[in-house]
């Protein structure tokens, strides 16, 4: 039985902690329930919410909000060295990471403590500390909202890119991911510790031969030291993407900003850290009443209390304008604005 509720506050359902109302709300815990809700002709306008960790709600939602609460972690195939696991969309990402560590499975350790749910992880190909979701992704199942058919997407089908996939592009708003299959290692774990901060955290703790548990602990320590905990200070992680600019543009910027860091992309382009740009525009730690820019990571906009989504959105536009004016760079939001 699924019960559709009216006028529900979405505050507990978005990590920014914004208090906007959903006109209608339902939580589903199976594909069957999701199909039942979608075949109800009373509604045609939907907003799907997973962990609500990548959304800025600027107004009340005049639609049926469908909270995807499908649970379950099951093994589907295994060899001596690898294992394939099916995870339902509504599992919390970090709980899945903890589950994998408990079973001594490798591959997720660098992705520790990322907010959000498993079902939304492929949409923007979540990534941190040198690892992206696509590195351990095998396939996913997704429900076509129109036809209510389940379709399987291979890794190639998903067109993964930096914080990008087919679900953000061609298939935006057309499919709901219900389950994701991952391939993890049972032995000979391939540790990725070359991302600067991880290695120095391990060195600091005197760890010479790290395990997946050590790497996860290092990542948790680094993230906790600079990213605000959404259960304490509302936020959505990185608000903007790191922009890609041409090498010639980068060389021009270097004249006035010799310290500007960059990551190589290809022969013609580089990626520059949006956090650095925003800090050098003077926004880092800026607080406007109940909201602002986090003081330890300029890429993160925060809600200190009862901020309004529209105010945070205005602040994001000010940052974009300044970046355009000073660096001639268009900062794209990573967070979805609604
Ligand atoms: N930087 C600054 N000032 C700041 C923040 C960063 O100068 O306020 C500089 C740092 O000194 C460093 C560079 O920017 O030189 C990169 O900083 P950091 O390593 O913290 O990573 P990031 O590029 O800011 C990205 C992801 C994060 C992820 C980290 C670690 C994006 C948009 N963000 O941030 O992802 O945790 O790398 O891998 O790619 C998220 O998506 O929510 C998220 C937190």
Coordinates of N, CA and C in Angstrom, one line a residue, residues 8 93 176 195 248:
X8 N 3.6 18.4 2.7 CA 4.6 17.8 3.6 C 5.9 18.7 3.5
X93 N 24.6 6.0 0.4 CA 25.9 5.7 -0.2 C 26.9 5.3 0.8
X176 N 14.2 6.4 -13.9 CA 14.5 6.4 -12.5 C 15.4 5.2 -12.2
X195 N 46.5 10.6 -4.5 CA 45.9 11.9 -4.4 C 46.5 12.5 -3.1
X248 N 45.2 28.2 -23.5 CA 45.6 29.6 -23.7 C 44.9 30.6 -22.7

